[in-house]
Structure formats: C-alpha cells, structure tokens
PDB file of C-alpha atoms in Angstrom:
ATOM      1  CA  MET W1265      11.197  19.005  13.050  1.00  0.00           C
ATOM      2  CA  LYS W1266      11.464  21.206  16.117  1.00  0.00           C
ATOM      3  CA  LEU W1267       8.477  22.194  18.275  1.00  0.00           C
ATOM      4  CA  ASN W1268       8.478  25.051  20.761  1.00  0.00           C
ATOM      5  CA  LEU W1269       6.963  23.921  24.086  1.00  0.00           C
ATOM      6  CA  GLU W1270       7.521  27.150  26.028  1.00  0.00           C
ATOM      7  CA  LYS W1271       3.819  28.029  26.552  1.00  0.00           C
ATOM      8  CA  LEU W1272       3.023  24.454  27.532  1.00  0.00           C
ATOM      9  CA  ILE W1273       5.879  24.107  30.011  1.00  0.00           C
ATOM     10  CA  ASN W1274       5.223  27.505  31.612  1.00  0.00           C
ATOM     11  CA  GLY W1275       1.598  26.510  32.204  1.00  0.00           C
ATOM     12  CA  LEU W1276       0.146  29.110  29.824  1.00  0.00           C
ATOM     13  CA  GLU W1277      -1.627  26.361  27.883  1.00  0.00           C
ATOM     14  CA  ALA W1278      -2.943  22.942  28.971  1.00  0.00           C
ATOM     15  CA  PHE W1279      -2.192  21.312  25.628  1.00  0.00           C
ATOM     16  CA  LEU W1280      -0.645  22.123  22.271  1.00  0.00           C
ATOM     17  CA  GLN W1281      -2.289  21.252  18.943  1.00  0.00           C
ATOM     18  CA  ILE W1282      -0.009  20.292  16.056  1.00  0.00           C
ATOM     19  CA  ASP W1283      -0.848  20.196  12.357  1.00  0.00           C
ATOM     20  CA  GLU W1284       2.386  20.286  10.399  1.00  0.00           C
ATOM     21  CA  LYS W1285       3.384  19.329   6.874  1.00  0.00           C
ATOM     22  CA  LEU W1286       6.950  18.051   6.893  1.00  0.00           C
ATOM     23  CA  THR W1287       9.353  17.903   4.001  1.00  0.00           C
ATOM     24  CA  ILE W1288      11.371  14.709   4.248  1.00  0.00           C
ATOM     25  CA  ASP W1289      14.436  13.376   2.502  1.00  0.00           C
ATOM     26  CA  GLU W1290      12.769  11.021  -0.013  1.00  0.00           C
ATOM     27  CA  ASP W1291      16.138   9.410  -0.840  1.00  0.00           C
ATOM     28  CA  ARG W1292      16.303   8.113   2.730  1.00  0.00           C
ATOM     29  CA  PHE W1293      13.273   5.934   1.917  1.00  0.00           C
ATOM     30  CA  PHE W1294      14.410   4.972  -1.608  1.00  0.00           C
ATOM     31  CA  ASN W1295      11.819   7.390  -3.079  1.00  0.00           C
ATOM     32  CA  LYS W1296       8.972   5.218  -1.763  1.00  0.00           C
ATOM     33  CA  VAL W1297       7.648   7.834   0.673  1.00  0.00           C
ATOM     34  CA  LEU W1298       6.414  11.011  -0.983  1.00  0.00           C
ATOM     35  CA  SER W1299       6.873  14.388   0.635  1.00  0.00           C
ATOM     36  CA  PRO W1300       5.201  16.134   2.417  1.00  0.00           C
ATOM     37  CA  VAL W1301       4.340  14.023   5.443  1.00  0.00           C
ATOM     38  CA  ASN W1302       1.469  15.333   7.578  1.00  0.00           C
ATOM     39  CA  LEU W1303       1.749  15.207  11.378  1.00  0.00           C
ATOM     40  CA  ARG W1304      -1.384  15.935  13.419  1.00  0.00           C
ATOM     41  CA  GLY W1305      -1.660  15.601  17.138  1.00  0.00           C
ATOM     42  CA  THR W1306      -1.873  17.027  20.602  1.00  0.00           C
ATOM     43  CA  ILE W1307       0.830  17.382  23.242  1.00  0.00           C
ATOM     44  CA  TYR W1308      -0.323  17.081  26.851  1.00  0.00           C
ATOM     45  CA  ALA W1309       2.270  17.930  29.483  1.00  0.00           C
ATOM     46  CA  GLY W1310       2.703  17.402  33.189  1.00  0.00           C
ATOM     47  CA  GLU W1311       5.513  18.698  35.369  1.00  0.00           C
ATOM     48  CA  GLU W1312       8.267  16.377  34.207  1.00  0.00           C
ATOM     49  CA  THR W1313       6.611  14.238  31.533  1.00  0.00           C
ATOM     50  CA  GLY W1314       4.041  14.497  28.809  1.00  0.00           C
ATOM     51  CA  VAL W1315       2.653  12.654  25.825  1.00  0.00           C
ATOM     52  CA  LEU W1316       2.266  13.418  22.149  1.00  0.00           C
ATOM     53  CA  SER W1317      -0.803  11.638  20.777  1.00  0.00           C
ATOM     54  CA  GLY W1318      -1.274  11.924  17.083  1.00  0.00           C
ATOM     55  CA  GLU W1319      -1.441  10.594  13.587  1.00  0.00           C
ATOM     56  CA  LEU W1320       1.164  10.506  10.837  1.00  0.00           C
ATOM     57  CA  ILE W1321      -0.222  10.562   7.284  1.00  0.00           C
ATOM     58  CA  TYR W1322       1.880  10.004   4.178  1.00  0.00           C
ATOM     59  CA  ILE W1323       1.797   8.555   0.670  1.00  0.00           C
ATOM     60  CA  PHE W1324       3.717   5.304   0.109  1.00  0.00           C
ATOM     61  CA  LYS W1325       4.671   4.478  -3.495  1.00  0.00           C
ATOM     62  CA  ASP W1326       5.768   1.044  -4.670  1.00  0.00           C
ATOM     63  CA  GLY W1327       5.182  -1.511  -7.405  1.00  0.00           C
ATOM     64  CA  CYS W1328       2.117  -3.737  -7.043  1.00  0.00           C
ATOM     65  CA  ALA W1329       3.139  -7.124  -5.662  1.00  0.00           C
ATOM     66  CA  ARG W1330       0.973  -8.871  -8.297  1.00  0.00           C
ATOM     67  CA  CYS W1331       1.268  -6.864 -11.536  1.00  0.00           C
ATOM     68  CA  LEU W1332       4.230  -4.513 -10.799  1.00  0.00           C
ATOM     69  CA  LYS W1333       2.211  -1.376 -11.715  1.00  0.00           C
ATOM     70  CA  GLU W1334       3.368   1.718  -9.819  1.00  0.00           C
ATOM     71  CA  THR W1335       0.879   2.203  -6.955  1.00  0.00           C
ATOM     72  CA  GLU W1336       0.390   4.925  -4.352  1.00  0.00           C
ATOM     73  CA  VAL W1337      -1.258   4.144  -1.003  1.00  0.00           C
ATOM     74  CA  GLU W1338      -2.157   6.593   1.769  1.00  0.00           C
ATOM     75  CA  ILE W1339      -0.839   5.417   5.138  1.00  0.00           C
ATOM     76  CA  LYS W1340      -2.331   6.667   8.413  1.00  0.00           C
ATOM     77  CA  GLU W1341      -0.444   5.659  11.541  1.00  0.00           C
ATOM     78  CA  ASN W1342      -1.672   6.566  15.032  1.00  0.00           C
ATOM     79  CA  PHE W1343       0.865   6.880  17.831  1.00  0.00           C
ATOM     80  CA  ASP W1344       1.392   7.884  21.454  1.00  0.00           C
ATOM     81  CA  LEU W1345       4.873   9.166  22.236  1.00  0.00           C
ATOM     82  CA  PRO W1346       5.877   9.663  25.882  1.00  0.00           C
ATOM     83  CA  LEU W1347       7.837  12.867  26.448  1.00  0.00           C
ATOM     84  CA  ILE W1348      10.488  13.014  29.172  1.00  0.00           C
ATOM     85  CA  ARG W1349      12.362  16.121  30.311  1.00  0.00           C
ATOM     86  CA  GLU W1350      16.053  15.850  29.458  1.00  0.00           C
ATOM     87  CA  GLY W1351      18.023  14.747  32.526  1.00  0.00           C
ATOM     88  CA  ARG W1352      14.997  12.995  34.091  1.00  0.00           C
ATOM     89  CA  GLU W1353      15.246   9.784  32.097  1.00  0.00           C
ATOM     90  CA  ASP W1354      16.237   6.631  33.981  1.00  0.00           C
ATOM     91  CA  GLU W1355      17.817   3.303  33.107  1.00  0.00           C
ATOM     92  CA  SER W1356      14.483   1.896  31.959  1.00  0.00           C
ATOM     93  CA  SER W1357      14.178   4.557  29.239  1.00  0.00           C
ATOM     94  CA  ASP W1358      13.995   3.228  25.718  1.00  0.00           C
ATOM     95  CA  ASP W1359      13.650   4.449  22.148  1.00  0.00           C
ATOM     96  CA  THR W1360       9.880   4.798  22.404  1.00  0.00           C
ATOM     97  CA  GLU W1361      10.105   8.076  24.274  1.00  0.00           C
ATOM     98  CA  ALA W1362      11.343  11.499  23.248  1.00  0.00           C
ATOM     99  CA  LEU W1363      13.464  13.824  25.323  1.00  0.00           C
ATOM    100  CA  TYR W1364      12.781  17.545  25.446  1.00  0.00           C
ATOM    101  CA  ASN W1365      14.964  20.299  26.865  1.00  0.00           C
ATOM    102  CA  GLU W1366      13.720  23.495  28.491  1.00  0.00           C
ATOM    103  CA  ASP W1367      11.347  24.563  25.743  1.00  0.00           C
ATOM    104  CA  GLU W1368      11.766  22.509  22.576  1.00  0.00           C
ATOM    105  CA  ILE W1369      11.581  18.985  21.265  1.00  0.00           C
ATOM    106  CA  PHE W1370      13.059  17.468  18.120  1.00  0.00           C
ATOM    107  CA  LEU W1371      10.847  14.877  16.411  1.00  0.00           C
ATOM    108  CA  GLU W1372      12.619  14.201  13.126  1.00  0.00           C
ATOM    109  CA  GLU W1373      14.171  10.839  14.099  1.00  0.00           C
ATOM    110  CA  PHE W1374      10.924   9.652  15.705  1.00  0.00           C
ATOM    111  CA  ILE W1375       9.007  10.527  12.524  1.00  0.00           C
ATOM    112  CA  TYR W1376      11.535   8.698  10.343  1.00  0.00           C
ATOM    113  CA  ASP W1377      11.365   5.637  12.617  1.00  0.00           C
ATOM    114  CA  LEU W1378       7.559   5.697  12.523  1.00  0.00           C
ATOM    115  CA  ILE W1379       7.580   5.838   8.731  1.00  0.00           C
ATOM    116  CA  ILE W1380       9.918   2.844   8.571  1.00  0.00           C
ATOM    117  CA  THR W1381       7.847   0.734  10.968  1.00  0.00           C
ATOM    118  CA  SER W1382       4.491   1.652   9.410  1.00  0.00           C
ATOM    119  CA  SER W1383       5.432   1.188   5.740  1.00  0.00           C
ATOM    120  CA  PRO W1384       3.748  -1.841   4.188  1.00  0.00           C
ATOM    121  CA  MET W1385       5.860  -4.811   3.138  1.00  0.00           C
ATOM    122  CA  LYS W1386       3.920  -5.141  -0.105  1.00  0.00           C
ATOM    123  CA  VAL W1387       1.313  -3.114  -1.938  1.00  0.00           C
ATOM    124  CA  ILE W1388      -1.395  -4.260  -4.335  1.00  0.00           C
ATOM    125  CA  CYS W1389      -3.053  -1.897  -6.824  1.00  0.00           C
ATOM    126  CA  SER W1390      -6.553  -3.315  -6.209  1.00  0.00           C
ATOM    127  CA  GLU W1391      -8.155  -6.275  -4.456  1.00  0.00           C
ATOM    128  CA  ASP W1392      -9.138  -7.824  -7.810  1.00  0.00           C
ATOM    129  CA  CYS W1393      -5.670  -7.494  -9.400  1.00  0.00           C
ATOM    130  CA  LYS W1394      -5.015 -10.610 -11.516  1.00  0.00           C
ATOM    131  CA  GLY W1395      -1.249 -10.161 -11.646  1.00  0.00           C
ATOM    132  CA  LEU W1396       1.102 -11.406 -14.333  1.00  0.00           C
ATOM    133  CA  CYS W1397       1.001 -14.657 -16.294  1.00  0.00           C
ATOM    134  CA  SER W1398       3.651 -16.937 -14.857  1.00  0.00           C
ATOM    135  CA  ASN W1399       4.498 -18.269 -18.336  1.00  0.00           C
ATOM    136  CA  CYS W1400       4.587 -15.278 -20.690  1.00  0.00           C
ATOM    137  CA  GLY W1401       4.550 -12.334 -18.246  1.00  0.00           C
ATOM    138  CA  ALA W1402       1.459 -10.651 -19.719  1.00  0.00           C
ATOM    139  CA  ASP W1403      -0.440  -8.300 -17.420  1.00  0.00           C
ATOM    140  CA  LEU W1404      -3.692 -10.227 -16.935  1.00  0.00           C
ATOM    141  CA  ASN W1405      -5.514  -7.026 -15.917  1.00  0.00           C
ATOM    142  CA  GLU W1406      -5.027  -5.594 -19.421  1.00  0.00           C
ATOM    143  CA  GLN W1407      -5.041  -8.661 -21.648  1.00  0.00           C
ATOM    144  CA  SER W1408      -5.546 -12.371 -21.602  1.00  0.00           C
ATOM    145  CA  CYS W1409      -2.970 -14.829 -22.821  1.00  0.00           C
ATOM    146  CA  ASP W1410      -3.147 -18.194 -24.559  1.00  0.00           C
ATOM    147  CA  CYS W1411      -0.746 -19.932 -22.236  1.00  0.00           C
ATOM    148  CA  GLU W1412      -1.673 -23.394 -21.067  1.00  0.00           C
ATOM    149  CA  THR W1413      -2.649 -23.187 -17.427  1.00  0.00           C
ATOM    150  CA  ASP W1414      -2.835 -26.919 -16.910  1.00  0.00           C
ATOM    151  CA  ASP W1415       0.245 -27.175 -14.718  1.00  0.00           C
ATOM    152  CA  VAL W1416       0.558 -30.624 -13.206  1.00  0.00           C
ATOM    153  CA  ASP W1417       3.223 -31.690 -10.793  1.00  0.00           C
ATOM    154  CA  PRO W1418       5.288 -34.304 -12.691  1.00  0.00           C
ATOM    155  CA  ARG W1419       5.078 -36.606  -9.675  1.00  0.00           C
ATOM    156  CA  LEU W1420       1.289 -36.680 -10.043  1.00  0.00           C
ATOM    157  CA  ALA W1421       1.103 -36.893 -13.859  1.00  0.00           C
ATOM    158  CA  LYS W1422       0.117 -40.559 -13.821  1.00  0.00           C
ATOM    159  CA  LEU W1423      -2.864 -39.790 -11.592  1.00  0.00           C
ATOM    160  CA  LYS W1424      -4.110 -37.209 -14.111  1.00  0.00           C
ATOM    161  CA  GLU W1425      -4.252 -39.883 -16.785  1.00  0.00           C
ATOM    162  CA  LEU W1426      -6.785 -41.769 -14.649  1.00  0.00           C
ATOM    163  CA  LEU W1427      -9.238 -38.846 -14.781  1.00  0.00           C
TER     164      LEU W1427
END
C-alpha cells in the first residue's frame, strides 16, 4: 500500500485521514486472514517526522481450539507508527518506524507485520463451547456420548476404593 503525502508535507493540510480497504495475499497467512483488510487512521506530520495513528481491522479464520469447528473472529488492532523522513534515521532506528521519501510512504510490510503480531494463538467458537470427547471424539456441542468419564490416575486407584 502506497500513500501520497504531498499535501501533508507541503503544509497544505495539517493531517491526512485514511480509510482504505486492502487486498492482501491470503496465502501468506495460510488462508487464515481473509481479504480485504481495513486500515483506518490519521497521519500527523511535523517537519522531519510524523505519526500514523490508526486501527487495523480484519477477519481471522481458524479451527476452534476446543471443537475444531471453522470459526471467524474480527480482530481490531490499534497502533501508532512513527514516520521518519528517509535519510534522517539514526542508529537508534528500529523496525517500529516507517520511512517516507519526498511524498509517499509504503505500508505493506508494516501491515503484514501487524497482522502477524495481532493474530490470536487460538480461537474458540463460543465461551460455552464444550469441545470434543477425549475418548470417542464426539462433538459435545451437538451430541452427548456414553463414554465413561470416571478417569482416575492409576497411582490413586487404591484411594478411590476407600470412598
């Protein structure tokens, strides 16, 4: 994604509003992030630096960690990205800032990095998901099973006989 900053840099505008829908390479995220990704924010600029404050919104798709049902979750990630004019960065610069040239900035790699860091490690379809039976594999949200749930650690079996 490339943004034109010409009006902002030339002082014609004090800030720049962004509301873009981005098409991403879904294969890059193993088809777990659905396109389009929505980027909303505002760019504020000074003479040599600026900041992009915004929100990235996308749909994350994965199997439920309890019952394995395909689940889609909306992710909203807020961010503040420092902007540095190309050639003005110093040794303390890191990956959390973006460089811009005379009048444009490229945000694609930042957006991909933000998606990677904001994606959940596991997804559940609902808070009351019962998951799968550990014996027969039945989905306990849809049916019950007749499996014996009286699992006792063999080391403690003798204690159970006392009860």
